[in-house]
Amino acid sequence: MTGTPLSILDLATIEAGGSIPDAFRHSESVASLAERSGYRRIWYAEHHNMPSIASSATAVLIAHIAARTETIGLGAGGIMLPNHSPLVIAEQFGTLAELHPGRISLGLGRAPGTDGATFRALRRTHQAAESFPSDVLELQSYLSDEIPRTGVNAYPGRGTEVPLTILGSSMFGASLAAQLGLPYSFASHFAPQQLTAAVQHYRASYVPSERHPEPYVSAGVTVVAAASDAEAEEIYARTELNRVRTFLSRGRERELTMAEAEPLLNTPAGIEIRGMLQYRAVGGPERVREELERFAAFAQADELITVHAAPTRAEQLESVRIAAPVSA
């Protein structure tokens, strides 16, 4: 059992040869197991035009999972706010908060979560990212009890005070979260480079707010937990290879096979992709918990967002179970 609260990031991934309904059924299984196992919450992330990820309609997926669970926290990690009107997001998450009181949270990112062509298809412009700080404040006001000067309210949304977190992988998000007195979540599970600098800056420059008098940091970490250290290491080797295969298959007419991807592991591109997994906990029950606590201390994290990245559904569920705060 770890002392640091554990949560899960679930991308509702679609297996090769699998289907979107299969991905959603797996997300239901993950949520059910996580609820029994003491995880604090599950976050779902907004991505678009990615054939292996089914969490694009993030609020809809949260509603689906919330209706099939009872107590576990659920939310977005995150909603890419430049893609949306703050009013619409306030209405969506206000609705979720009214349906499932005390269970809904909202992480906000500045990146589009997609490619340029899809960004344009979302009817957004690149200038939208520049208004991210003001959009966060606008969204916050819609979720509060403030009387708006514009006469525009979010119904549902007003008064729900849905908890907000700023997501990031750079100094920008750290600075904004500190300035606004909001929790900060660093995407160290895929962008490890600025973790320590960003967290230190956030904590040092934090401006206390009424709702958050103290800074609060969550950090992403890849997890592969199995019955033994040796089994976990074997699964991680396949996880690493599968990640290289997936990334280097983008833009090709067909995906690379594992055998085709293996010679690419130590190419410059392969090394860069593997470097994204720098922060990880891999091992049997004892070692994986030790590594999670070690990472939490290193990252100065109040909560860890675990990403169970094993290649198969069964291995992912076993990883969730073994790394869990309590035995299911």
JSON list of N, CA and C in Angstrom, two decimals, residues 20-87:
[
{"chain": "A", "resi": 20, "resn": "ILE", "atom": "N", "xyz": [-14.25, 0.10, -30.85]},
{"chain": "A", "resi": 20, "resn": "ILE", "atom": "CA", "xyz": [-14.53, 1.16, -29.88]},
{"chain": "A", "resi": 20, "resn": "ILE", "atom": "C", "xyz": [-15.41, 0.64, -28.73]},
{"chain": "A", "resi": 21, "resn": "PRO", "atom": "N", "xyz": [-16.47, -0.13, -29.01]},
{"chain": "A", "resi": 21, "resn": "PRO", "atom": "CA", "xyz": [-17.23, -0.70, -27.87]},
{"chain": "A", "resi": 21, "resn": "PRO", "atom": "C", "xyz": [-16.36, -1.53, -26.93]},
{"chain": "A", "resi": 22, "resn": "ASP", "atom": "N", "xyz": [-15.40, -2.28, -27.50]},
{"chain": "A", "resi": 22, "resn": "ASP", "atom": "CA", "xyz": [-14.47, -3.04, -26.65]},
{"chain": "A", "resi": 22, "resn": "ASP", "atom": "C", "xyz": [-13.69, -2.10, -25.73]},
{"chain": "A", "resi": 23, "resn": "ALA", "atom": "N", "xyz": [-13.25, -0.97, -26.27]},
{"chain": "A", "resi": 23, "resn": "ALA", "atom": "CA", "xyz": [-12.49, 0.00, -25.47]},
{"chain": "A", "resi": 23, "resn": "ALA", "atom": "C", "xyz": [-13.33, 0.53, -24.33]},
{"chain": "A", "resi": 24, "resn": "PHE", "atom": "N", "xyz": [-14.59, 0.83, -24.60]},
{"chain": "A", "resi": 24, "resn": "PHE", "atom": "CA", "xyz": [-15.46, 1.36, -23.55]},
{"chain": "A", "resi": 24, "resn": "PHE", "atom": "C", "xyz": [-15.75, 0.30, -22.49]},
{"chain": "A", "resi": 25, "resn": "ARG", "atom": "N", "xyz": [-15.93, -0.94, -22.92]},
{"chain": "A", "resi": 25, "resn": "ARG", "atom": "CA", "xyz": [-16.16, -2.02, -21.93]},
{"chain": "A", "resi": 25, "resn": "ARG", "atom": "C", "xyz": [-14.93, -2.18, -21.04]},
{"chain": "A", "resi": 26, "resn": "HIS", "atom": "N", "xyz": [-13.73, -2.05, -21.63]},
{"chain": "A", "resi": 26, "resn": "HIS", "atom": "CA", "xyz": [-12.51, -2.15, -20.82]},
{"chain": "A", "resi": 26, "resn": "HIS", "atom": "C", "xyz": [-12.44, -0.98, -19.83]},
{"chain": "A", "resi": 27, "resn": "SER", "atom": "N", "xyz": [-12.81, 0.21, -20.26]},
{"chain": "A", "resi": 27, "resn": "SER", "atom": "CA", "xyz": [-12.82, 1.36, -19.35]},
{"chain": "A", "resi": 27, "resn": "SER", "atom": "C", "xyz": [-13.77, 1.13, -18.19]},
{"chain": "A", "resi": 28, "resn": "GLU", "atom": "N", "xyz": [-14.91, 0.49, -18.44]},
{"chain": "A", "resi": 28, "resn": "GLU", "atom": "CA", "xyz": [-15.83, 0.13, -17.36]},
{"chain": "A", "resi": 28, "resn": "GLU", "atom": "C", "xyz": [-15.15, -0.81, -16.38]},
{"chain": "A", "resi": 29, "resn": "SER", "atom": "N", "xyz": [-14.42, -1.80, -16.91]},
{"chain": "A", "resi": 29, "resn": "SER", "atom": "CA", "xyz": [-13.74, -2.77, -16.04]},
{"chain": "A", "resi": 29, "resn": "SER", "atom": "C", "xyz": [-12.66, -2.10, -15.20]},
{"chain": "A", "resi": 30, "resn": "VAL", "atom": "N", "xyz": [-11.90, -1.20, -15.83]},
{"chain": "A", "resi": 30, "resn": "VAL", "atom": "CA", "xyz": [-10.86, -0.47, -15.10]},
{"chain": "A", "resi": 30, "resn": "VAL", "atom": "C", "xyz": [-11.50, 0.34, -13.98]},
{"chain": "A", "resi": 31, "resn": "ALA", "atom": "N", "xyz": [-12.58, 1.05, -14.28]},
{"chain": "A", "resi": 31, "resn": "ALA", "atom": "CA", "xyz": [-13.22, 1.91, -13.28]},
{"chain": "A", "resi": 31, "resn": "ALA", "atom": "C", "xyz": [-13.78, 1.08, -12.12]},
{"chain": "A", "resi": 32, "resn": "SER", "atom": "N", "xyz": [-14.40, -0.03, -12.43]},
{"chain": "A", "resi": 32, "resn": "SER", "atom": "CA", "xyz": [-14.95, -0.89, -11.38]},
{"chain": "A", "resi": 32, "resn": "SER", "atom": "C", "xyz": [-13.85, -1.42, -10.47]},
{"chain": "A", "resi": 33, "resn": "LEU", "atom": "N", "xyz": [-12.76, -1.89, -11.07]},
{"chain": "A", "resi": 33, "resn": "LEU", "atom": "CA", "xyz": [-11.64, -2.40, -10.28]},
{"chain": "A", "resi": 33, "resn": "LEU", "atom": "C", "xyz": [-10.99, -1.28, -9.47]},
{"chain": "A", "resi": 34, "resn": "ALA", "atom": "N", "xyz": [-10.81, -0.12, -10.09]},
{"chain": "A", "resi": 34, "resn": "ALA", "atom": "CA", "xyz": [-10.19, 1.02, -9.40]},
{"chain": "A", "resi": 34, "resn": "ALA", "atom": "C", "xyz": [-11.03, 1.46, -8.20]},
{"chain": "A", "resi": 35, "resn": "GLU", "atom": "N", "xyz": [-12.34, 1.45, -8.35]},
{"chain": "A", "resi": 35, "resn": "GLU", "atom": "CA", "xyz": [-13.23, 1.84, -7.26]},
{"chain": "A", "resi": 35, "resn": "GLU", "atom": "C", "xyz": [-13.08, 0.88, -6.08]},
{"chain": "A", "resi": 36, "resn": "ARG", "atom": "N", "xyz": [-13.00, -0.41, -6.37]},
{"chain": "A", "resi": 36, "resn": "ARG", "atom": "CA", "xyz": [-12.86, -1.41, -5.30]},
{"chain": "A", "resi": 36, "resn": "ARG", "atom": "C", "xyz": [-11.47, -1.35, -4.66]},
{"chain": "A", "resi": 37, "resn": "SER", "atom": "N", "xyz": [-10.50, -0.80, -5.40]},
{"chain": "A", "resi": 37, "resn": "SER", "atom": "CA", "xyz": [-9.10, -0.90, -4.99]},
{"chain": "A", "resi": 37, "resn": "SER", "atom": "C", "xyz": [-8.55, 0.36, -4.37]},
{"chain": "A", "resi": 38, "resn": "GLY", "atom": "N", "xyz": [-9.38, 1.36, -4.15]},
{"chain": "A", "resi": 38, "resn": "GLY", "atom": "CA", "xyz": [-8.94, 2.52, -3.40]},
{"chain": "A", "resi": 38, "resn": "GLY", "atom": "C", "xyz": [-8.29, 3.64, -4.18]},
{"chain": "A", "resi": 39, "resn": "TYR", "atom": "N", "xyz": [-8.36, 3.60, -5.52]},
{"chain": "A", "resi": 39, "resn": "TYR", "atom": "CA", "xyz": [-7.85, 4.72, -6.29]},
{"chain": "A", "resi": 39, "resn": "TYR", "atom": "C", "xyz": [-8.74, 5.94, -6.06]},
{"chain": "A", "resi": 40, "resn": "ARG", "atom": "N", "xyz": [-8.13, 7.12, -6.05]},
{"chain": "A", "resi": 40, "resn": "ARG", "atom": "CA", "xyz": [-8.88, 8.34, -5.74]},
{"chain": "A", "resi": 40, "resn": "ARG", "atom": "C", "xyz": [-9.81, 8.73, -6.87]},
{"chain": "A", "resi": 41, "resn": "ARG", "atom": "N", "xyz": [-9.33, 8.71, -8.10]},
{"chain": "A", "resi": 41, "resn": "ARG", "atom": "CA", "xyz": [-10.15, 9.13, -9.24]},
{"chain": "A", "resi": 41, "resn": "ARG", "atom": "C", "xyz": [-9.59, 8.57, -10.53]},
{"chain": "A", "resi": 42, "resn": "ILE", "atom": "N", "xyz": [-10.40, 8.67, -11.58]},
{"chain": "A", "resi": 42, "resn": "ILE", "atom": "CA", "xyz": [-9.97, 8.33, -12.94]},
{"chain": "A", "resi": 42, "resn": "ILE", "atom": "C", "xyz": [-10.18, 9.55, -13.80]},
{"chain": "A", "resi": 43, "resn": "TRP", "atom": "N", "xyz": [-9.16, 9.88, -14.58]},
{"chain": "A", "resi": 43, "resn": "TRP", "atom": "CA", "xyz": [-9.25, 10.98, -15.52]},
{"chain": "A", "resi": 43, "resn": "TRP", "atom": "C", "xyz": [-9.29, 10.42, -16.95]},
{"chain": "A", "resi": 44, "resn": "TYR", "atom": "N", "xyz": [-10.03, 11.09, -17.80]},
{"chain": "A", "resi": 44, "resn": "TYR", "atom": "CA", "xyz": [-10.11, 10.75, -19.22]},
{"chain": "A", "resi": 44, "resn": "TYR", "atom": "C", "xyz": [-9.66, 11.98, -20.01]},
{"chain": "A", "resi": 45, "resn": "ALA", "atom": "N", "xyz": [-8.91, 11.76, -21.08]},
{"chain": "A", "resi": 45, "resn": "ALA", "atom": "CA", "xyz": [-8.29, 12.87, -21.80]},
{"chain": "A", "resi": 45, "resn": "ALA", "atom": "C", "xyz": [-8.90, 13.08, -23.17]},
{"chain": "A", "resi": 46, "resn": "GLU", "atom": "N", "xyz": [-9.01, 14.35, -23.54]},
{"chain": "A", "resi": 46, "resn": "GLU", "atom": "CA", "xyz": [-9.55, 14.73, -24.85]},
{"chain": "A", "resi": 46, "resn": "GLU", "atom": "C", "xyz": [-8.47, 14.62, -25.93]},
{"chain": "A", "resi": 47, "resn": "HIS", "atom": "N", "xyz": [-8.68, 13.74, -26.87]},
{"chain": "A", "resi": 47, "resn": "HIS", "atom": "CA", "xyz": [-7.81, 13.62, -28.06]},
{"chain": "A", "resi": 47, "resn": "HIS", "atom": "C", "xyz": [-8.72, 13.50, -29.27]},
{"chain": "A", "resi": 48, "resn": "HIS", "atom": "N", "xyz": [-8.22, 13.95, -30.41]},
{"chain": "A", "resi": 48, "resn": "HIS", "atom": "CA", "xyz": [-9.02, 13.90, -31.64]},
{"chain": "A", "resi": 48, "resn": "HIS", "atom": "C", "xyz": [-8.20, 13.32, -32.79]},
{"chain": "A", "resi": 49, "resn": "ASN", "atom": "N", "xyz": [-8.91, 12.66, -33.70]},
{"chain": "A", "resi": 49, "resn": "ASN", "atom": "CA", "xyz": [-8.30, 12.12, -34.93]},
{"chain": "A", "resi": 49, "resn": "ASN", "atom": "C", "xyz": [-7.18, 11.13, -34.62]},
{"chain": "A", "resi": 50, "resn": "MET", "atom": "N", "xyz": [-7.33, 10.37, -33.55]},
{"chain": "A", "resi": 50, "resn": "MET", "atom": "CA", "xyz": [-6.36, 9.34, -33.20]},
{"chain": "A", "resi": 50, "resn": "MET", "atom": "C", "xyz": [-7.08, 8.00, -33.19]},
{"chain": "A", "resi": 51, "resn": "PRO", "atom": "N", "xyz": [-6.79, 7.13, -34.14]},
{"chain": "A", "resi": 51, "resn": "PRO", "atom": "CA", "xyz": [-7.57, 5.89, -34.28]},
{"chain": "A", "resi": 51, "resn": "PRO", "atom": "C", "xyz": [-7.42, 4.92, -33.12]},
{"chain": "A", "resi": 52, "resn": "SER", "atom": "N", "xyz": [-6.44, 5.14, -32.24]},
{"chain": "A", "resi": 52, "resn": "SER", "atom": "CA", "xyz": [-6.26, 4.21, -31.12]},
{"chain": "A", "resi": 52, "resn": "SER", "atom": "C", "xyz": [-6.82, 4.75, -29.81]},
{"chain": "A", "resi": 53, "resn": "ILE", "atom": "N", "xyz": [-7.47, 5.93, -29.82]},
{"chain": "A", "resi": 53, "resn": "ILE", "atom": "CA", "xyz": [-7.98, 6.54, -28.60]},
{"chain": "A", "resi": 53, "resn": "ILE", "atom": "C", "xyz": [-9.45, 6.89, -28.76]},
{"chain": "A", "resi": 54, "resn": "ALA", "atom": "N", "xyz": [-10.29, 6.47, -27.81]},
{"chain": "A", "resi": 54, "resn": "ALA", "atom": "CA", "xyz": [-11.74, 6.64, -27.94]},
{"chain": "A", "resi": 54, "resn": "ALA", "atom": "C", "xyz": [-12.31, 7.63, -26.92]},
{"chain": "A", "resi": 55, "resn": "SER", "atom": "N", "xyz": [-11.47, 8.49, -26.33]},
{"chain": "A", "resi": 55, "resn": "SER", "atom": "CA", "xyz": [-11.95, 9.39, -25.28]},
{"chain": "A", "resi": 55, "resn": "SER", "atom": "C", "xyz": [-12.17, 10.81, -25.80]},
{"chain": "A", "resi": 56, "resn": "SER", "atom": "N", "xyz": [-12.43, 10.98, -27.08]},
{"chain": "A", "resi": 56, "resn": "SER", "atom": "CA", "xyz": [-12.56, 12.32, -27.66]},
{"chain": "A", "resi": 56, "resn": "SER", "atom": "C", "xyz": [-13.76, 13.08, -27.10]},
{"chain": "A", "resi": 57, "resn": "ALA", "atom": "N", "xyz": [-14.90, 12.41, -26.94]},
{"chain": "A", "resi": 57, "resn": "ALA", "atom": "CA", "xyz": [-16.08, 13.05, -26.34]},
{"chain": "A", "resi": 57, "resn": "ALA", "atom": "C", "xyz": [-16.00, 12.84, -24.83]},
{"chain": "A", "resi": 58, "resn": "THR", "atom": "N", "xyz": [-15.09, 13.55, -24.21]},
{"chain": "A", "resi": 58, "resn": "THR", "atom": "CA", "xyz": [-14.67, 13.25, -22.84]},
{"chain": "A", "resi": 58, "resn": "THR", "atom": "C", "xyz": [-15.82, 13.30, -21.84]},
{"chain": "A", "resi": 59, "resn": "ALA", "atom": "N", "xyz": [-16.63, 14.35, -21.90]},
{"chain": "A", "resi": 59, "resn": "ALA", "atom": "CA", "xyz": [-17.74, 14.48, -20.94]},
{"chain": "A", "resi": 59, "resn": "ALA", "atom": "C", "xyz": [-18.74, 13.35, -21.09]},
{"chain": "A", "resi": 60, "resn": "VAL", "atom": "N", "xyz": [-18.97, 12.91, -22.31]},
{"chain": "A", "resi": 60, "resn": "VAL", "atom": "CA", "xyz": [-19.92, 11.81, -22.55]},
{"chain": "A", "resi": 60, "resn": "VAL", "atom": "C", "xyz": [-19.38, 10.52, -21.93]},
{"chain": "A", "resi": 61, "resn": "LEU", "atom": "N", "xyz": [-18.08, 10.27, -22.11]},
{"chain": "A", "resi": 61, "resn": "LEU", "atom": "CA", "xyz": [-17.48, 9.06, -21.53]},
{"chain": "A", "resi": 61, "resn": "LEU", "atom": "C", "xyz": [-17.52, 9.11, -20.01]},
{"chain": "A", "resi": 62, "resn": "ILE", "atom": "N", "xyz": [-17.25, 10.28, -19.43]},
{"chain": "A", "resi": 62, "resn": "ILE", "atom": "CA", "xyz": [-17.32, 10.41, -17.97]},
{"chain": "A", "resi": 62, "resn": "ILE", "atom": "C", "xyz": [-18.73, 10.08, -17.48]},
{"chain": "A", "resi": 63, "resn": "ALA", "atom": "N", "xyz": [-19.75, 10.59, -18.19]},
{"chain": "A", "resi": 63, "resn": "ALA", "atom": "CA", "xyz": [-21.13, 10.31, -17.80]},
{"chain": "A", "resi": 63, "resn": "ALA", "atom": "C", "xyz": [-21.42, 8.82, -17.84]},
{"chain": "A", "resi": 64, "resn": "HIS", "atom": "N", "xyz": [-20.91, 8.16, -18.87]},
{"chain": "A", "resi": 64, "resn": "HIS", "atom": "CA", "xyz": [-21.13, 6.72, -19.02]},
{"chain": "A", "resi": 64, "resn": "HIS", "atom": "C", "xyz": [-20.52, 5.95, -17.85]},
{"chain": "A", "resi": 65, "resn": "ILE", "atom": "N", "xyz": [-19.28, 6.28, -17.51]},
{"chain": "A", "resi": 65, "resn": "ILE", "atom": "CA", "xyz": [-18.59, 5.57, -16.42]},
{"chain": "A", "resi": 65, "resn": "ILE", "atom": "C", "xyz": [-19.22, 5.92, -15.07]},
{"chain": "A", "resi": 66, "resn": "ALA", "atom": "N", "xyz": [-19.60, 7.18, -14.90]},
{"chain": "A", "resi": 66, "resn": "ALA", "atom": "CA", "xyz": [-20.19, 7.60, -13.62]},
{"chain": "A", "resi": 66, "resn": "ALA", "atom": "C", "xyz": [-21.48, 6.84, -13.34]},
{"chain": "A", "resi": 67, "resn": "ALA", "atom": "N", "xyz": [-22.25, 6.55, -14.39]},
{"chain": "A", "resi": 67, "resn": "ALA", "atom": "CA", "xyz": [-23.51, 5.83, -14.22]},
{"chain": "A", "resi": 67, "resn": "ALA", "atom": "C", "xyz": [-23.30, 4.36, -13.87]},
{"chain": "A", "resi": 68, "resn": "ARG", "atom": "N", "xyz": [-22.07, 3.88, -14.05]},
{"chain": "A", "resi": 68, "resn": "ARG", "atom": "CA", "xyz": [-21.77, 2.47, -13.79]},
{"chain": "A", "resi": 68, "resn": "ARG", "atom": "C", "xyz": [-20.84, 2.28, -12.59]},
{"chain": "A", "resi": 69, "resn": "THR", "atom": "N", "xyz": [-20.57, 3.35, -11.88]},
{"chain": "A", "resi": 69, "resn": "THR", "atom": "CA", "xyz": [-19.80, 3.29, -10.64]},
{"chain": "A", "resi": 69, "resn": "THR", "atom": "C", "xyz": [-20.56, 4.06, -9.57]},
{"chain": "A", "resi": 70, "resn": "GLU", "atom": "N", "xyz": [-20.04, 4.05, -8.35]},
{"chain": "A", "resi": 70, "resn": "GLU", "atom": "CA", "xyz": [-20.80, 4.66, -7.25]},
{"chain": "A", "resi": 70, "resn": "GLU", "atom": "C", "xyz": [-20.04, 5.75, -6.49]},
{"chain": "A", "resi": 71, "resn": "THR", "atom": "N", "xyz": [-18.75, 5.56, -6.26]},
{"chain": "A", "resi": 71, "resn": "THR", "atom": "CA", "xyz": [-18.04, 6.46, -5.36]},
{"chain": "A", "resi": 71, "resn": "THR", "atom": "C", "xyz": [-16.78, 7.09, -5.93]},
{"chain": "A", "resi": 72, "resn": "ILE", "atom": "N", "xyz": [-16.13, 6.46, -6.87]},
{"chain": "A", "resi": 72, "resn": "ILE", "atom": "CA", "xyz": [-14.83, 6.93, -7.32]},
{"chain": "A", "resi": 72, "resn": "ILE", "atom": "C", "xyz": [-14.96, 8.28, -8.03]},
{"chain": "A", "resi": 73, "resn": "GLY", "atom": "N", "xyz": [-13.97, 9.16, -7.81]},
{"chain": "A", "resi": 73, "resn": "GLY", "atom": "CA", "xyz": [-13.95, 10.43, -8.51]},
{"chain": "A", "resi": 73, "resn": "GLY", "atom": "C", "xyz": [-13.68, 10.23, -10.00]},
{"chain": "A", "resi": 74, "resn": "LEU", "atom": "N", "xyz": [-14.28, 11.08, -10.82]},
{"chain": "A", "resi": 74, "resn": "LEU", "atom": "CA", "xyz": [-14.13, 10.99, -12.27]},
{"chain": "A", "resi": 74, "resn": "LEU", "atom": "C", "xyz": [-13.95, 12.40, -12.83]},
{"chain": "A", "resi": 75, "resn": "GLY", "atom": "N", "xyz": [-13.18, 12.50, -13.89]},
{"chain": "A", "resi": 75, "resn": "GLY", "atom": "CA", "xyz": [-13.00, 13.82, -14.46]},
{"chain": "A", "resi": 75, "resn": "GLY", "atom": "C", "xyz": [-12.18, 13.80, -15.73]},
{"chain": "A", "resi": 76, "resn": "ALA", "atom": "N", "xyz": [-11.84, 14.99, -16.16]},
{"chain": "A", "resi": 76, "resn": "ALA", "atom": "CA", "xyz": [-11.09, 15.17, -17.40]},
{"chain": "A", "resi": 76, "resn": "ALA", "atom": "C", "xyz": [-9.65, 15.51, -17.08]},
{"chain": "A", "resi": 77, "resn": "GLY", "atom": "N", "xyz": [-8.76, 14.79, -17.69]},
{"chain": "A", "resi": 77, "resn": "GLY", "atom": "CA", "xyz": [-7.34, 15.09, -17.55]},
{"chain": "A", "resi": 77, "resn": "GLY", "atom": "C", "xyz": [-6.66, 15.10, -18.89]},
{"chain": "A", "resi": 78, "resn": "GLY", "atom": "N", "xyz": [-7.06, 15.95, -19.81]},
{"chain": "A", "resi": 78, "resn": "GLY", "atom": "CA", "xyz": [-8.00, 16.99, -19.50]},
{"chain": "A", "resi": 78, "resn": "GLY", "atom": "C", "xyz": [-8.89, 17.36, -20.68]},
{"chain": "A", "resi": 79, "resn": "ILE", "atom": "N", "xyz": [-9.62, 18.43, -20.46]},
{"chain": "A", "resi": 79, "resn": "ILE", "atom": "CA", "xyz": [-10.32, 19.12, -21.52]},
{"chain": "A", "resi": 79, "resn": "ILE", "atom": "C", "xyz": [-9.36, 20.16, -22.10]},
{"chain": "A", "resi": 80, "resn": "MET", "atom": "N", "xyz": [-9.21, 20.17, -23.42]},
{"chain": "A", "resi": 80, "resn": "MET", "atom": "CA", "xyz": [-8.34, 21.13, -24.09]},
{"chain": "A", "resi": 80, "resn": "MET", "atom": "C", "xyz": [-9.16, 22.39, -24.36]},
{"chain": "A", "resi": 81, "resn": "LEU", "atom": "N", "xyz": [-9.07, 23.33, -23.44]},
{"chain": "A", "resi": 81, "resn": "LEU", "atom": "CA", "xyz": [-9.99, 24.46, -23.43]},
{"chain": "A", "resi": 81, "resn": "LEU", "atom": "C", "xyz": [-9.97, 25.31, -24.70]},
{"chain": "A", "resi": 82, "resn": "PRO", "atom": "N", "xyz": [-8.83, 25.47, -25.40]},
{"chain": "A", "resi": 82, "resn": "PRO", "atom": "CA", "xyz": [-8.88, 26.24, -26.66]},
{"chain": "A", "resi": 82, "resn": "PRO", "atom": "C", "xyz": [-9.82, 25.66, -27.71]},
{"chain": "A", "resi": 83, "resn": "ASN", "atom": "N", "xyz": [-10.20, 24.39, -27.55]},
{"chain": "A", "resi": 83, "resn": "ASN", "atom": "CA", "xyz": [-11.12, 23.77, -28.51]},
{"chain": "A", "resi": 83, "resn": "ASN", "atom": "C", "xyz": [-12.57, 24.12, -28.24]},
{"chain": "A", "resi": 84, "resn": "HIS", "atom": "N", "xyz": [-12.87, 24.79, -27.13]},
{"chain": "A", "resi": 84, "resn": "HIS", "atom": "CA", "xyz": [-14.26, 24.92, -26.69]},
{"chain": "A", "resi": 84, "resn": "HIS", "atom": "C", "xyz": [-14.57, 26.32, -26.16]},
{"chain": "A", "resi": 85, "resn": "SER", "atom": "N", "xyz": [-15.84, 26.61, -26.12]},
{"chain": "A", "resi": 85, "resn": "SER", "atom": "CA", "xyz": [-16.34, 27.77, -25.38]},
{"chain": "A", "resi": 85, "resn": "SER", "atom": "C", "xyz": [-16.35, 27.44, -23.89]},
{"chain": "A", "resi": 86, "resn": "PRO", "atom": "N", "xyz": [-15.83, 28.31, -23.03]},
{"chain": "A", "resi": 86, "resn": "PRO", "atom": "CA", "xyz": [-15.91, 28.06, -21.59]},
{"chain": "A", "resi": 86, "resn": "PRO", "atom": "C", "xyz": [-17.33, 27.83, -21.10]},
{"chain": "A", "resi": 87, "resn": "LEU", "atom": "N", "xyz": [-18.30, 28.51, -21.70]},
{"chain": "A", "resi": 87, "resn": "LEU", "atom": "CA", "xyz": [-19.70, 28.34, -21.29]},
{"chain": "A", "resi": 87, "resn": "LEU", "atom": "C", "xyz": [-20.16, 26.91, -21.53]}
]
